[in-house]
GROMACS .gro file of N, CA and C in nm:
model
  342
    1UNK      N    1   1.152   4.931  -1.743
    1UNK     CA    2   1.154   5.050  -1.826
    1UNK      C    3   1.021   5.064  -1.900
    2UNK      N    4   1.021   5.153  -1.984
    2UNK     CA    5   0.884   5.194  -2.040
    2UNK      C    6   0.856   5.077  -2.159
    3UNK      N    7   0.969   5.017  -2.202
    3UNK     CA    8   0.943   4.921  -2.335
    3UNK      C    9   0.918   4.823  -2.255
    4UNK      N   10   0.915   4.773  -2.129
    4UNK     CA   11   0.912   4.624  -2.122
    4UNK      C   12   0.743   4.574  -2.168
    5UNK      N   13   0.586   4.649  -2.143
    5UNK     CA   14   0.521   4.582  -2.140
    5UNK      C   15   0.472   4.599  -2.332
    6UNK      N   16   0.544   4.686  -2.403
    6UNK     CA   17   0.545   4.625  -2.566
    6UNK      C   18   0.651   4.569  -2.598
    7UNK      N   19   0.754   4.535  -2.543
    7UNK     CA   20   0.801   4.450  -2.562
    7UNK      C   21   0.786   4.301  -2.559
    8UNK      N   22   0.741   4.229  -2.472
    8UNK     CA   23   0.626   4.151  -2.400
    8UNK      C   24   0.517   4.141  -2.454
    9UNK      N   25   0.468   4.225  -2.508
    9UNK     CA   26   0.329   4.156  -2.595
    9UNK      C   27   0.389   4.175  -2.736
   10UNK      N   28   0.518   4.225  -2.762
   10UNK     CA   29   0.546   4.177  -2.929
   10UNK      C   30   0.628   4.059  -2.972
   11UNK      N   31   0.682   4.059  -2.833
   11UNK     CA   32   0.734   3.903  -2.824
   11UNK      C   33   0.624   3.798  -2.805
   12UNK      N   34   0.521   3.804  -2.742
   12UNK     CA   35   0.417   3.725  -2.763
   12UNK      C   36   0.345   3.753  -2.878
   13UNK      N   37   0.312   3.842  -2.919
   13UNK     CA   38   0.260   3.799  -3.042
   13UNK      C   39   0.356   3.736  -3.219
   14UNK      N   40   0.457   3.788  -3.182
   14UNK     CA   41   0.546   3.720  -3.250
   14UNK      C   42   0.534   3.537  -3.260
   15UNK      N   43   0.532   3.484  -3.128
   15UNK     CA   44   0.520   3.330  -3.110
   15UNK      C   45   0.411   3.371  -3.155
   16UNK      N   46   0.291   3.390  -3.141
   16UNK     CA   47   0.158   3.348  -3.207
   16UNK      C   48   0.131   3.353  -3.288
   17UNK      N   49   0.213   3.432  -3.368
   17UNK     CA   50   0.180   3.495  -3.534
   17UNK      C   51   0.279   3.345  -3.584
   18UNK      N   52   0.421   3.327  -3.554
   18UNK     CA   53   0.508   3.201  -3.597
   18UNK      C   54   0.413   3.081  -3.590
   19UNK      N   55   0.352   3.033  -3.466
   19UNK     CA   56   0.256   2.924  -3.445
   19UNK      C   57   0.154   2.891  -3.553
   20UNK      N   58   0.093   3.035  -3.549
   20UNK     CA   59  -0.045   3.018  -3.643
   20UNK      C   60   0.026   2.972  -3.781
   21UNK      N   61   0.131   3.017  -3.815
   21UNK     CA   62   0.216   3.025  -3.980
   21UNK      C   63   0.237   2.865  -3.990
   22UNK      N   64   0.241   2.830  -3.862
   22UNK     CA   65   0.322   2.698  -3.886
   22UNK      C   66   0.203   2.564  -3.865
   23UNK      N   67   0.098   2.615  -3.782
   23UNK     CA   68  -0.016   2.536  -3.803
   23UNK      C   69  -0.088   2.494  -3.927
   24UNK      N   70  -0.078   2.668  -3.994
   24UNK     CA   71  -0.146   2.682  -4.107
   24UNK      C   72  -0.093   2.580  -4.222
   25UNK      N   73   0.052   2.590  -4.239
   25UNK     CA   74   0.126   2.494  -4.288
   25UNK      C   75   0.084   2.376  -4.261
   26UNK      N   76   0.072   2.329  -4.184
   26UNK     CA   77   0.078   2.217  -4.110
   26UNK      C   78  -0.064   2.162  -4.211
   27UNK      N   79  -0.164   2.242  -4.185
   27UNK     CA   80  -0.321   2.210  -4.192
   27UNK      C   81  -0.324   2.215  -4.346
   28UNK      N   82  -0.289   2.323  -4.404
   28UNK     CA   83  -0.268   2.285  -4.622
   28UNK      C   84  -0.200   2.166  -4.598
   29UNK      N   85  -0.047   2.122  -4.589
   29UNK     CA   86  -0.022   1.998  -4.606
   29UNK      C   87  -0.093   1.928  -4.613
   30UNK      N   88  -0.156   1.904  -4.491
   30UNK     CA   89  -0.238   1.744  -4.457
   30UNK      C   90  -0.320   1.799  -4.591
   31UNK      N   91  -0.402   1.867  -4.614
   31UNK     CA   92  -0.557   1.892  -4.691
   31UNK      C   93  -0.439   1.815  -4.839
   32UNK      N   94  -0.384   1.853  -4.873
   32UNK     CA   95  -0.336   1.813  -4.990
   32UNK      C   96  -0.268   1.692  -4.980
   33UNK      N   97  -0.207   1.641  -4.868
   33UNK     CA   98  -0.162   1.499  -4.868
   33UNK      C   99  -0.315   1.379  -4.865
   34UNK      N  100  -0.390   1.456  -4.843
   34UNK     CA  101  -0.508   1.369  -4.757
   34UNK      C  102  -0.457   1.258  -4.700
   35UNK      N  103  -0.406   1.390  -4.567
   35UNK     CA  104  -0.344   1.283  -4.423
   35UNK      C  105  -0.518   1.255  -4.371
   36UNK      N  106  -0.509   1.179  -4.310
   36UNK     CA  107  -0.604   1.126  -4.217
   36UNK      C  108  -0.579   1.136  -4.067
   37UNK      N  109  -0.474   1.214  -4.053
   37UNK     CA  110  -0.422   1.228  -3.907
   37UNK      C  111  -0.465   1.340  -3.856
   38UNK      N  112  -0.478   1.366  -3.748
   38UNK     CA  113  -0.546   1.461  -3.628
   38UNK      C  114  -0.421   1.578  -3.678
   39UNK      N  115  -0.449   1.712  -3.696
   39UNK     CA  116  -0.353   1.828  -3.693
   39UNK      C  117  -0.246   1.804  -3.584
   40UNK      N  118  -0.339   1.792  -3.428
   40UNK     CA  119  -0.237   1.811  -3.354
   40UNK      C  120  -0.120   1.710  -3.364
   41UNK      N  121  -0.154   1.589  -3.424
   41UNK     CA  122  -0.072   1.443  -3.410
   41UNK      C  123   0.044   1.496  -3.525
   42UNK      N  124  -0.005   1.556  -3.665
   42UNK     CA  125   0.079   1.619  -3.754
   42UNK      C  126   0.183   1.705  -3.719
   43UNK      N  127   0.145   1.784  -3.624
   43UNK     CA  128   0.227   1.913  -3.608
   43UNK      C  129   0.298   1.896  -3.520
   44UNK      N  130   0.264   1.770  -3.416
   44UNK     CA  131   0.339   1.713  -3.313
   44UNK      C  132   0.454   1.625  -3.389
   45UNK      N  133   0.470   1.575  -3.456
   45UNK     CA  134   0.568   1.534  -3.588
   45UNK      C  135   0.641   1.603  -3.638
   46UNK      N  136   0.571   1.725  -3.689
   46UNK     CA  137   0.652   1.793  -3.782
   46UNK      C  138   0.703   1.887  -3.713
   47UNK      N  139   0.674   1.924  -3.575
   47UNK     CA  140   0.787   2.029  -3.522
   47UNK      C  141   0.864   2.016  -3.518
   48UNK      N  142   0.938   1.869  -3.471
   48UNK     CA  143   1.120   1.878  -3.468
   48UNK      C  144   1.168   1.887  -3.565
   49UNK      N  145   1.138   1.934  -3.733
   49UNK     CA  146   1.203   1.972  -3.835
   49UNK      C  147   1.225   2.128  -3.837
   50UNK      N  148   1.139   2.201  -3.710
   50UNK     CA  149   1.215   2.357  -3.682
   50UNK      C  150   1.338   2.386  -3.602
   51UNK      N  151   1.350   2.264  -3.551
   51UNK     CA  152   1.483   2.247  -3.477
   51UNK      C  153   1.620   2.260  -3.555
   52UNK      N  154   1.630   2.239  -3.638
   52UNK     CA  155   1.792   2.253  -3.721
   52UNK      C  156   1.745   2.357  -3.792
   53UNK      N  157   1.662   2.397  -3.845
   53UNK     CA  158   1.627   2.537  -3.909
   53UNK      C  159   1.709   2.634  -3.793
   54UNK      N  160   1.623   2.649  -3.687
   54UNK     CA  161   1.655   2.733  -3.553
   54UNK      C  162   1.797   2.718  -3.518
   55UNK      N  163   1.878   2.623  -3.536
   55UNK     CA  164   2.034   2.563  -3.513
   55UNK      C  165   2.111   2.653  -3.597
   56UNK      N  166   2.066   2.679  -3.694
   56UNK     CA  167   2.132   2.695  -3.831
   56UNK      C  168   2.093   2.842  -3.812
   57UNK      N  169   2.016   2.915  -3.785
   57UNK     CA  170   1.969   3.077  -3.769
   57UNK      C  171   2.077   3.069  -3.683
   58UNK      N  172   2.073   3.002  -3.525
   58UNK     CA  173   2.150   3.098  -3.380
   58UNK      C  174   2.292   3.129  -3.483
   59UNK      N  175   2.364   3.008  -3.523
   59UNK     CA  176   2.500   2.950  -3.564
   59UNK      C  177   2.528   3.130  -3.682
   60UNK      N  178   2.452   3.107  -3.767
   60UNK     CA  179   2.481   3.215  -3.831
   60UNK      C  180   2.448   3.378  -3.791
   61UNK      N  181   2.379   3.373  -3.728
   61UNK     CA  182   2.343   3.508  -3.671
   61UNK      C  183   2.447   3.558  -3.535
   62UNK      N  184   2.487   3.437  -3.407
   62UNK     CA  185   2.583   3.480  -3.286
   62UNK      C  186   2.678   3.387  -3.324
   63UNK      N  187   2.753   3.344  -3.425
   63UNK     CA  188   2.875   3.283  -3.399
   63UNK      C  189   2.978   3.417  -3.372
   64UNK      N  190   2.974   3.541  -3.431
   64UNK     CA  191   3.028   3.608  -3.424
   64UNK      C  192   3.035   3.679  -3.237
   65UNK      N  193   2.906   3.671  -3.206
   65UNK     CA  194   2.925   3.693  -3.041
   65UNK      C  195   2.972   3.551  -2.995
   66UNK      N  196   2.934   3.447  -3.033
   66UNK     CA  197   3.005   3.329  -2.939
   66UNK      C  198   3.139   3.367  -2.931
   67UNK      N  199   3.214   3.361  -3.056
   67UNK     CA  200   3.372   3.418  -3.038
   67UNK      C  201   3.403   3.472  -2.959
   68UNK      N  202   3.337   3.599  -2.922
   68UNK     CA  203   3.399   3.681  -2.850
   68UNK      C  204   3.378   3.666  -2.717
   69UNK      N  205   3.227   3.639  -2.665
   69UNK     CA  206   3.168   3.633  -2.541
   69UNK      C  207   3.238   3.526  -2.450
   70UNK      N  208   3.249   3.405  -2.569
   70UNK     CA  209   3.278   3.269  -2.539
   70UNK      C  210   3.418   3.318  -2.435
   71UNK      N  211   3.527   3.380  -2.499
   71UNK     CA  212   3.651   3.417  -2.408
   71UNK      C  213   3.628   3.447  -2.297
   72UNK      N  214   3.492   3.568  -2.290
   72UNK     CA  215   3.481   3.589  -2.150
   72UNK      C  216   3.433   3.465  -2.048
   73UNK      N  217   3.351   3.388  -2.119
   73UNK     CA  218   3.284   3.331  -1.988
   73UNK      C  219   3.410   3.206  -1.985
   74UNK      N  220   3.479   3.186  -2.031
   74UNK     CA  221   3.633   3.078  -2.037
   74UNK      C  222   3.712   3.139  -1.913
   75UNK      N  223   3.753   3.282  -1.908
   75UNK     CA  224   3.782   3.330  -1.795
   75UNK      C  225   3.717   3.299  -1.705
   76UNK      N  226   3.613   3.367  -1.688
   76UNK     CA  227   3.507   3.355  -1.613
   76UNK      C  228   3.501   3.212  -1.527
   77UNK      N  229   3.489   3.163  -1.567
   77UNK     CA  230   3.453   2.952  -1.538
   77UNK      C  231   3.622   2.954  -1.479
   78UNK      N  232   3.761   3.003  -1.470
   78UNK     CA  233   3.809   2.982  -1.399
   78UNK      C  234   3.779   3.021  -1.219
   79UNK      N  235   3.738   3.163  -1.183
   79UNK     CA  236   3.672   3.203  -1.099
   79UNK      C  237   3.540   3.278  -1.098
   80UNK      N  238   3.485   3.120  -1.072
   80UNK     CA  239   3.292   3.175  -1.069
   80UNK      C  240   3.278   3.281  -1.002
   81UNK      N  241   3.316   3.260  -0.846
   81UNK     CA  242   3.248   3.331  -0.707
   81UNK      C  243   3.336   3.458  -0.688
   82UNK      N  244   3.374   3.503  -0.754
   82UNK     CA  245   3.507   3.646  -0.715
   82UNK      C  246   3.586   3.616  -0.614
   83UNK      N  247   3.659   3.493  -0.605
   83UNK     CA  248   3.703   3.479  -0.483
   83UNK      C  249   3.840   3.499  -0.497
   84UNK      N  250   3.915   3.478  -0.653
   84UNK     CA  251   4.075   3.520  -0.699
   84UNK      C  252   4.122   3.363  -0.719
   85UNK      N  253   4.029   3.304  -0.747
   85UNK     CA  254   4.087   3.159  -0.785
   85UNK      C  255   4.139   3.149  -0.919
   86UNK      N  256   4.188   3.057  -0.954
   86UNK     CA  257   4.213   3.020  -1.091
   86UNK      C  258   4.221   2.867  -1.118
   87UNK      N  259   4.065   2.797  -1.149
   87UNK     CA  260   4.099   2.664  -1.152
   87UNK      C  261   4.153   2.609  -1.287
   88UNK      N  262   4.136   2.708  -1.370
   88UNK     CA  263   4.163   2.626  -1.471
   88UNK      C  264   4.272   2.686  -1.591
   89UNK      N  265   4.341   2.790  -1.511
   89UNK     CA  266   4.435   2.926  -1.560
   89UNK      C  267   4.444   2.975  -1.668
   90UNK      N  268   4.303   2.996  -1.661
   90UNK     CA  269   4.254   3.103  -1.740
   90UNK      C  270   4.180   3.224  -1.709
   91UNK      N  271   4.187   3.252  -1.575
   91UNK     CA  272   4.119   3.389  -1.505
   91UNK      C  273   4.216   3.517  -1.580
   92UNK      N  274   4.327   3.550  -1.601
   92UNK     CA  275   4.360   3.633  -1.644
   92UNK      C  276   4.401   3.671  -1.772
   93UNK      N  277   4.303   3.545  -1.855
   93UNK     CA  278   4.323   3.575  -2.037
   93UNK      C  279   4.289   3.706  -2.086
   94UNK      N  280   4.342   3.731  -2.158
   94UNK     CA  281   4.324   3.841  -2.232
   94UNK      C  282   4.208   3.799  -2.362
   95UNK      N  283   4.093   3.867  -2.338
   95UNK     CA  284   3.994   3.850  -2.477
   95UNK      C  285   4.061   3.930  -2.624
   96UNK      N  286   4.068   3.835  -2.685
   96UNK     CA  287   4.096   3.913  -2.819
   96UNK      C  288   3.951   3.881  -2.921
   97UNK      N  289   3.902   4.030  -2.912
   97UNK     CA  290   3.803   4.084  -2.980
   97UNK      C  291   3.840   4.068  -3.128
   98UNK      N  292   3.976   4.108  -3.201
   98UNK     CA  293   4.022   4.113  -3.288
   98UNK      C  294   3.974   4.005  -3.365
   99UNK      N  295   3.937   3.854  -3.327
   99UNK     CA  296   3.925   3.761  -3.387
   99UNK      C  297   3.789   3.750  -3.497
  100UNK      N  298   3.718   3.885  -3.504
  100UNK     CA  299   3.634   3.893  -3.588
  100UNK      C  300   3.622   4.048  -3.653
  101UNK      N  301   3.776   4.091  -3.618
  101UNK     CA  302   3.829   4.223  -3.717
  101UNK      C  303   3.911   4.153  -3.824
  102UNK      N  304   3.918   4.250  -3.960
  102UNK     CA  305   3.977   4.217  -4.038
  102UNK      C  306   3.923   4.127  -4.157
  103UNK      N  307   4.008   4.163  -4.295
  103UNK     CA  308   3.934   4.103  -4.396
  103UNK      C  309   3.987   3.931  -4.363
  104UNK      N  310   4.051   3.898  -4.329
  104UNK     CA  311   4.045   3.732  -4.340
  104UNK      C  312   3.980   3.633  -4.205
  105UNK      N  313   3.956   3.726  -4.117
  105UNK     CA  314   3.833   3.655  -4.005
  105UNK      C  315   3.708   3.725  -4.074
  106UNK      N  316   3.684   3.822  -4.135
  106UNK     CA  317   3.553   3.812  -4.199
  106UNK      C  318   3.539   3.696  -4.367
  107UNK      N  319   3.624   3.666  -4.395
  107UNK     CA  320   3.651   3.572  -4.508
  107UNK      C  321   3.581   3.435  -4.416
  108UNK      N  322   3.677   3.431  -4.320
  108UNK     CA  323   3.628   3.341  -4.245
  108UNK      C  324   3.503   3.285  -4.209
  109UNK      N  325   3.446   3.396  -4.108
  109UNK     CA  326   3.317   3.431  -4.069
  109UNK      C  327   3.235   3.369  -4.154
  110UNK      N  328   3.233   3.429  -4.289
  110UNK     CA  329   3.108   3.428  -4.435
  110UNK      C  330   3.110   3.307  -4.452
  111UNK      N  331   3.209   3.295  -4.459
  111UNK     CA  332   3.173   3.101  -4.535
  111UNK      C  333   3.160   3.028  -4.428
  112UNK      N  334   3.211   3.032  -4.289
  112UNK     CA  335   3.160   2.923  -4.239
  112UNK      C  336   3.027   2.932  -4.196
  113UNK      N  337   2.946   3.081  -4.229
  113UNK     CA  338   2.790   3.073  -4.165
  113UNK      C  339   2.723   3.045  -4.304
  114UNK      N  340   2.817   3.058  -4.440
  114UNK     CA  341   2.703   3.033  -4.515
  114UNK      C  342   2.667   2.885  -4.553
   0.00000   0.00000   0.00000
């Protein structure tokens, strides 16, 4: 379509703009710790502390699609190939969407993402 090639360079510049933010970080730290360590050796360290940050964004932002999606692909995983199988009899569940209507699945919802 017509968005894919700005889409594509705003998704790339997005990572580059995050990178540089996080280098930059990276590079004040050390100056004020007076690390003696190579940036890259620093930042090679300190990246896996964006990992549960990033855990903690998906969790609160698609738990609400996991719910729902999750049903489908549960069906789904009974018959992969369209062939009318049912290995695990659950090809003909019914998705209930409902599970994130209403004030006490949104009660729900809130607190367990916050």
């Amino acid at each position: 379509t017509a968005v894919i090639d700005s889409g594509t360079l705003g998704l790339g510049m997005t990572f580059a703009l995050l990178t540089a933010v996080f280098l930059l970080a990276v590079f004040l730290g050390q100056r004020l710790a007076r690390s003696d360590r190579s940036l890259a050796q620093s930042a090679g360290l300190l990246v896996w502390s964006i990992v549960p940050i990033a855990l903690a964004y998906h969790v609160a932002h698609y738990l609400t699609a996991l719910l729902v999606d999750g049903q489908y692909a549960i069906a789904a995983l009974s018959d992969p190939f369209a062939r009318g199988w049912n290995l695990f009899g659950t090809a003909d569940m019914q998705v209930e969407a409902g599970i994130v209507a209403g004030a006490g699945s949104a009660w729900w919802l809130w607190n367990v993402q916050a």
